[in-house]
Every structure is written in C-alpha cells, then in structure tokens.
PDB file of C-alpha atoms in Angstrom:
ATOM      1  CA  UNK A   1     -19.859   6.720 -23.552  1.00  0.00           C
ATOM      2  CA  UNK A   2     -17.297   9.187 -25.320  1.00  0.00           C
ATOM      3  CA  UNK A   3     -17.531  11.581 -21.946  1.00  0.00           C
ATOM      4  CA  UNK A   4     -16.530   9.113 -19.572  1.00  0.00           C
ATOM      5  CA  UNK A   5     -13.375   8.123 -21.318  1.00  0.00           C
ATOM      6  CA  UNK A   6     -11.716  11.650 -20.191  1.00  0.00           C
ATOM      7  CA  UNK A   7     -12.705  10.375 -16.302  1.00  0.00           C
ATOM      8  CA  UNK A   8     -11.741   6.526 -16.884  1.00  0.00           C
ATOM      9  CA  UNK A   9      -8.112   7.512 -18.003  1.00  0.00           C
ATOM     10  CA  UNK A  10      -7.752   9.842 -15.156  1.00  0.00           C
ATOM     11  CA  UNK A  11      -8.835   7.340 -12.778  1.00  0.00           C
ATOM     12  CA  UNK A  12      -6.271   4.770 -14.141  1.00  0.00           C
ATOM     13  CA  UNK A  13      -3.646   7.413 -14.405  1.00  0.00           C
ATOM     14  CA  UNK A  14      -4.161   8.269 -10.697  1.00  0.00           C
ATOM     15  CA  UNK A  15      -4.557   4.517  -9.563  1.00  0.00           C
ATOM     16  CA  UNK A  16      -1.559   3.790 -11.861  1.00  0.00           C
ATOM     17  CA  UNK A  17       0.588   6.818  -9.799  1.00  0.00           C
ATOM     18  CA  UNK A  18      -0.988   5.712  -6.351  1.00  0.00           C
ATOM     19  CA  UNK A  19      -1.337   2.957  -4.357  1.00  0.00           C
ATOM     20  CA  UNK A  20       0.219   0.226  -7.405  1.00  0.00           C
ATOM     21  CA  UNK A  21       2.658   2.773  -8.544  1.00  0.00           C
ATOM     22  CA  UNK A  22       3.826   2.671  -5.110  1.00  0.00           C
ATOM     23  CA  UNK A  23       3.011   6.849  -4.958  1.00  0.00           C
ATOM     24  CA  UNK A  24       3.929   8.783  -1.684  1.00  0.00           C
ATOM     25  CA  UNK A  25       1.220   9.502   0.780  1.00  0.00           C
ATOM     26  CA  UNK A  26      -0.501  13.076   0.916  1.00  0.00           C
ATOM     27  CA  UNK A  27      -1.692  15.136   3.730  1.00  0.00           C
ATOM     28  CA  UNK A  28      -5.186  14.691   4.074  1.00  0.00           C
ATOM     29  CA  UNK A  29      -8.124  15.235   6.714  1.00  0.00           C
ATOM     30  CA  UNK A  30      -8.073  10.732   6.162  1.00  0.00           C
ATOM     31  CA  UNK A  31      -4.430  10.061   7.385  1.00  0.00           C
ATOM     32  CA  UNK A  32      -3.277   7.134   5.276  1.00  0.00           C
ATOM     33  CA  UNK A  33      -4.548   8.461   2.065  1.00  0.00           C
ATOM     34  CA  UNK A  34      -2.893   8.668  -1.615  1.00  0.00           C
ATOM     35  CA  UNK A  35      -3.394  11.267  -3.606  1.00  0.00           C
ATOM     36  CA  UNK A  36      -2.669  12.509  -7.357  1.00  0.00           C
ATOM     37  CA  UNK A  37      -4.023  15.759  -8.957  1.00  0.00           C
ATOM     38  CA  UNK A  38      -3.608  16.865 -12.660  1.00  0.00           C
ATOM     39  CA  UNK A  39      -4.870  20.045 -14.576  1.00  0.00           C
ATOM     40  CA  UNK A  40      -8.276  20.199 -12.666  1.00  0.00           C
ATOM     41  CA  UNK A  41      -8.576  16.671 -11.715  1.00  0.00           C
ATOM     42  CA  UNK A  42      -8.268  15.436  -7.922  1.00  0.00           C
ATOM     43  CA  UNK A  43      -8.153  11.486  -6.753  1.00  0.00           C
ATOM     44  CA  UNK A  44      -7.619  10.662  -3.282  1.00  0.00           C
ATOM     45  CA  UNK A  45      -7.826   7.148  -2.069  1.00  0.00           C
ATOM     46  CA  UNK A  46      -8.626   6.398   1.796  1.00  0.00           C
ATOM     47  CA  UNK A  47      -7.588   3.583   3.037  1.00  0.00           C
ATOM     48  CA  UNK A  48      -7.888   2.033   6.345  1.00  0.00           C
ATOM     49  CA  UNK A  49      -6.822  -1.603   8.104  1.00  0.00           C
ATOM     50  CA  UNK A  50      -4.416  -4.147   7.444  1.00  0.00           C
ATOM     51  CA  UNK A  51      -5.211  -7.759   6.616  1.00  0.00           C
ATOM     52  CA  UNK A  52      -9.146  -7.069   6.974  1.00  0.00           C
ATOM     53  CA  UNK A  53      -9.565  -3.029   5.256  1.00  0.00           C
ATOM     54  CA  UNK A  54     -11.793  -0.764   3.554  1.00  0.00           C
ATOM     55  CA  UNK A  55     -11.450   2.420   1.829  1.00  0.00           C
ATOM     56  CA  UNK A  56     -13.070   5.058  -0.966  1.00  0.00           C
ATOM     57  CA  UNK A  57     -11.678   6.387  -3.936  1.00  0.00           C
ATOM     58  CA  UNK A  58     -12.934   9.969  -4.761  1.00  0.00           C
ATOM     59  CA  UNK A  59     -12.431  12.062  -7.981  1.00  0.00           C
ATOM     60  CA  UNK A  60     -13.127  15.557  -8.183  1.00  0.00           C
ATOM     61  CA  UNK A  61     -13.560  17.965 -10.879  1.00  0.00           C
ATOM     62  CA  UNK A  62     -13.013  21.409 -11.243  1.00  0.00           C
ATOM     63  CA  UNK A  63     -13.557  20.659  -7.096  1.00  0.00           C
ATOM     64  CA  UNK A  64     -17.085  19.251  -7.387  1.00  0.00           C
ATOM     65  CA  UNK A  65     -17.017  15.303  -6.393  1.00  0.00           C
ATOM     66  CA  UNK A  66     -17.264  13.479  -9.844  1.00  0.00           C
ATOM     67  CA  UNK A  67     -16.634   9.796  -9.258  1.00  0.00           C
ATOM     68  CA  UNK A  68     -16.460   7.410  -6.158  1.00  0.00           C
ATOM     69  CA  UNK A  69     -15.706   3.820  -5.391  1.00  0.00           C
ATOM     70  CA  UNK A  70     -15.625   1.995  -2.100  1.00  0.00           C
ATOM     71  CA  UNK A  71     -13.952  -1.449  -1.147  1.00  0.00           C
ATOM     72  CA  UNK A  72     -13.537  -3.557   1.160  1.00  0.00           C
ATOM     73  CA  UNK A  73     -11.122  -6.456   1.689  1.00  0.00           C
ATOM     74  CA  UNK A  74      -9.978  -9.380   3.433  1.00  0.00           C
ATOM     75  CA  UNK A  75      -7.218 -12.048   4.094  1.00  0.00           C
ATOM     76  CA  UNK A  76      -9.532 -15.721   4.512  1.00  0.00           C
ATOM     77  CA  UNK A  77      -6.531 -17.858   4.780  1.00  0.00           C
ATOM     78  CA  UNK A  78      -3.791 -17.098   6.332  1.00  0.00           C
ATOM     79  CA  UNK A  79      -2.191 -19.570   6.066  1.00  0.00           C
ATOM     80  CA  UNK A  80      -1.696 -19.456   2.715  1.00  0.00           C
ATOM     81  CA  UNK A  81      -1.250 -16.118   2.029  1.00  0.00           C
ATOM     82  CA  UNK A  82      -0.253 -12.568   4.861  1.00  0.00           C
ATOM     83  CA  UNK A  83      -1.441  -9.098   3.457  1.00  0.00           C
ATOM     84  CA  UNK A  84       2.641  -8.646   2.062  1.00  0.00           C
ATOM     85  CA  UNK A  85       2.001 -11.072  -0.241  1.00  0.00           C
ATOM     86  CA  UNK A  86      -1.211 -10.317  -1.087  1.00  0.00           C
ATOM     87  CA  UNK A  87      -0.320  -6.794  -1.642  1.00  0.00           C
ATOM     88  CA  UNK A  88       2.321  -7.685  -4.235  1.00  0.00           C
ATOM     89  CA  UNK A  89       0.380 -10.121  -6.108  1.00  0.00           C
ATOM     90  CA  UNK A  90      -2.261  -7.086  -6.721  1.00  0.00           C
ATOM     91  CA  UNK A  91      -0.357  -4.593  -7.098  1.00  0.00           C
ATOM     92  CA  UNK A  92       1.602  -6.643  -9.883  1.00  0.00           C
ATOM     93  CA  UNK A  93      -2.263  -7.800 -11.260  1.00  0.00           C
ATOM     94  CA  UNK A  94      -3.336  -3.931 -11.146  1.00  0.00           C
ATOM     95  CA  UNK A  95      -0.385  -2.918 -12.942  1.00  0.00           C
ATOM     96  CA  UNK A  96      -0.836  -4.948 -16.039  1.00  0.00           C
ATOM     97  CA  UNK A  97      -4.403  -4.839 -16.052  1.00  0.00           C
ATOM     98  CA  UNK A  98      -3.979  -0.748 -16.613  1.00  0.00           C
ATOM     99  CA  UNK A  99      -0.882  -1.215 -18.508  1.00  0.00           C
ATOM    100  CA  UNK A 100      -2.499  -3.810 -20.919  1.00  0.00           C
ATOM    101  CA  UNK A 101      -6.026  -2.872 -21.147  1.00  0.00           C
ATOM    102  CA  UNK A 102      -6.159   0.966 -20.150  1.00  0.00           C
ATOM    103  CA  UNK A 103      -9.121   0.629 -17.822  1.00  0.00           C
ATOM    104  CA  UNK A 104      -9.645  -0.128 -14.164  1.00  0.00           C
ATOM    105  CA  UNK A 105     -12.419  -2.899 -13.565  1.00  0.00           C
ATOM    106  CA  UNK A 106     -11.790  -6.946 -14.304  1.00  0.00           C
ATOM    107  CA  UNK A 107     -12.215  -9.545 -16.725  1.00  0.00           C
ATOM    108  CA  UNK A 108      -8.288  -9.984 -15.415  1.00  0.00           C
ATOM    109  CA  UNK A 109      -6.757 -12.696 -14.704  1.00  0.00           C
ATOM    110  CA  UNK A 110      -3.387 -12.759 -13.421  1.00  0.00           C
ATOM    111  CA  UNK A 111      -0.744 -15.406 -12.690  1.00  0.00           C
ATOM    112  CA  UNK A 112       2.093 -14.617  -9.598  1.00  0.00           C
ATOM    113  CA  UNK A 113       4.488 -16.311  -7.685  1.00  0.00           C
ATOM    114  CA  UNK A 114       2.287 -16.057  -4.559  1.00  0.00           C
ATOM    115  CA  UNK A 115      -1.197 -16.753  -6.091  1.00  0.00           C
ATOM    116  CA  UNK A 116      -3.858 -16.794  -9.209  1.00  0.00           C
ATOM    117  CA  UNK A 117      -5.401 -13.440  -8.820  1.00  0.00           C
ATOM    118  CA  UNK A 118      -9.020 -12.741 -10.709  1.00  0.00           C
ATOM    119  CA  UNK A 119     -10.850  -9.808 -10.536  1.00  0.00           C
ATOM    120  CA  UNK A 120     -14.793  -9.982 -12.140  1.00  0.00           C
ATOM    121  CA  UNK A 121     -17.612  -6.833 -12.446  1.00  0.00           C
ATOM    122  CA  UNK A 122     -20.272  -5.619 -14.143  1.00  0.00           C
ATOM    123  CA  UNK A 123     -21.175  -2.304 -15.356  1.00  0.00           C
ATOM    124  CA  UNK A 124     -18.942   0.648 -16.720  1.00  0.00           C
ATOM    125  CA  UNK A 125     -17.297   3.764 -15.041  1.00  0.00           C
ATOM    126  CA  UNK A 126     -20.702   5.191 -14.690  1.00  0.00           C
ATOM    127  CA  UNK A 127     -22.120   2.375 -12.098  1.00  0.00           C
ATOM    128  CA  UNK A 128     -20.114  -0.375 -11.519  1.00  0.00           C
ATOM    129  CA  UNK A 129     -19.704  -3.623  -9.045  1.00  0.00           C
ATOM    130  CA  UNK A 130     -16.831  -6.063  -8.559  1.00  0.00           C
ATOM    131  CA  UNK A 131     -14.927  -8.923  -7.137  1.00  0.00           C
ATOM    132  CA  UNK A 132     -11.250  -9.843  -6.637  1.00  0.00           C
ATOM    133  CA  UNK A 133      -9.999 -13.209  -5.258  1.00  0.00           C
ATOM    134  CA  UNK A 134      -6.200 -14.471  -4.714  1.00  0.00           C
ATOM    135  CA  UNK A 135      -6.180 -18.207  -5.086  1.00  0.00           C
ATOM    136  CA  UNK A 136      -3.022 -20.255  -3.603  1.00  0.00           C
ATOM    137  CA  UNK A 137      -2.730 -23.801  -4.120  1.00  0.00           C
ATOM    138  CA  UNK A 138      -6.294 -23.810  -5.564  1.00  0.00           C
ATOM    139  CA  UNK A 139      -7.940 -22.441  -2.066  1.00  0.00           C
ATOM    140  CA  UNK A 140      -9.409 -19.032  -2.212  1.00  0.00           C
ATOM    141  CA  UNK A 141      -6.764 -17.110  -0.075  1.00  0.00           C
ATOM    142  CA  UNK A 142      -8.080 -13.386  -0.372  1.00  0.00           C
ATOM    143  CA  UNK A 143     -10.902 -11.684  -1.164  1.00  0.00           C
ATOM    144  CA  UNK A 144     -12.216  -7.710  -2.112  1.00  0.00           C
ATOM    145  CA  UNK A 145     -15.754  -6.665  -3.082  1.00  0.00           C
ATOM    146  CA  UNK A 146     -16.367  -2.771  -4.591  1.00  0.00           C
ATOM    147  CA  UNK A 147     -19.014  -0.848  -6.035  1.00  0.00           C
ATOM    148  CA  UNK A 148     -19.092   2.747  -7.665  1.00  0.00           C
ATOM    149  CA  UNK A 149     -19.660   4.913 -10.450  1.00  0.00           C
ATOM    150  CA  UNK A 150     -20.544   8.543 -10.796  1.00  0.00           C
ATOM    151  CA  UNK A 151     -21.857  11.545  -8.300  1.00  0.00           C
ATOM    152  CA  UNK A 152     -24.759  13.493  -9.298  1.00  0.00           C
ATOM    153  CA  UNK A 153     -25.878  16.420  -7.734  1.00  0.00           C
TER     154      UNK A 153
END
C-alpha cells in the first residue's frame, strides 16, 4: 500500500489545482481539459457536457499512463438544483474532502447552502468504484457514478 501513496497525493494535488481549485484550462488534443504536471507526473482531466457529462482522469508517469478514472454525471431534478449550483456545492464538498482527509474517494459527507452532498465507494487507488448524490430538500437532485484504479501494461 506504501507505493500508491506517492500516486494518491499526486492525484489529490492535481484534482486539488484543477477542476475544484478552479485551475486554468490547458491545450490538449480533448478541448475542455485541465491539466497539472509536477516533476515527472502528468494529470489531465477530460471533460465533456453540461448538466448531463462524462469525462476521464489520466495520470502519467515518467510518460507511461499510470492511473485512470472515468465519470459520468447528471442533473435528475432540475428543479431543485441547475449544474451552477451543483458545481459549487462539489466543488466546495471536493475541497474539504482533500483538505480534511488527504485522499480523493468518499465516505464524505458534506453540508451546503444549495444541497447535502454524499459521495460513497469501495476499493483503494488501485481499483476503485463510486457514487456521489446532491440532495435538496430531501429529494435526490444530482447524481455521478465513477470507476478506476491503475494501468498495467
């Protein structure tokens, strides 16, 4: 487990810089993407949609692929909740959950203005699958399932 925790801080270093950091987009051959690079670590994470999206995070090492997740998510009610609101209510979640815990899969739970946020998995950074849910007024209001872990040649 010792030679994983080297890749699970990058990944929440690069998450943390990113997307919920609020990082700058990168040129990429996947217009959209974020990106973050240290010593000879490389994240990028595609992202595509709106309300309803789906995207991969990739890590690379010393250029050879090393880690992947994909995800895909999805506004149910929208009448409760539009993808701003979502967005700030995870990005707030995300940020404490790396912050507090130093890692980047659930067991969080996460009180906001605009919803209850709880994000459940199983596994560890080696294989891994999850589920995140925004409540609002008690109704489930968003939704995200992912899945990932290492690459092995």
């Amino acid at each position: 487990m010792a030679a994983l925790e080297p890749l699970r801080d990058f990944i929440v270093e690069a998450k943390s810089n990113t997307y919920v950091g609020g990082g700058g987009r990168r040129s990429s051959s996947r217009p959209g993407s974020h990106g973050y690079e240290r010593d000879r670590w490389r994240y990028l994470d595609s992202y595509f949609g709106g309300t309803d999206f789906a995207g991969q995070e990739t890590v690379w090492h010393d250029d050879k692929p090393h880690w992947a997740m994909n995800y895909f998510g999805r506004i149910i009610r929208p009448e409760l909740i539009d993808g701003e609101k979502a967005g700030l209510v995870i990005k707030a979640a995300l940020q404490a959950m790396y912050r507090e815990k130093r890692h980047f899969l659930g067991g969080t739970e996460f009180r906001h203005a605009h919803g209850y946020y709880i994000d459940n998995s199983r596994g560890d950074t080696a294989h891994f699958s999850g589920h995140e849910v925004i409540f609002v007024d008690g109704e489930e209001a968003y939704e995200l399932d992912y899945r990932g872990g290492m690459i092995k040649p």
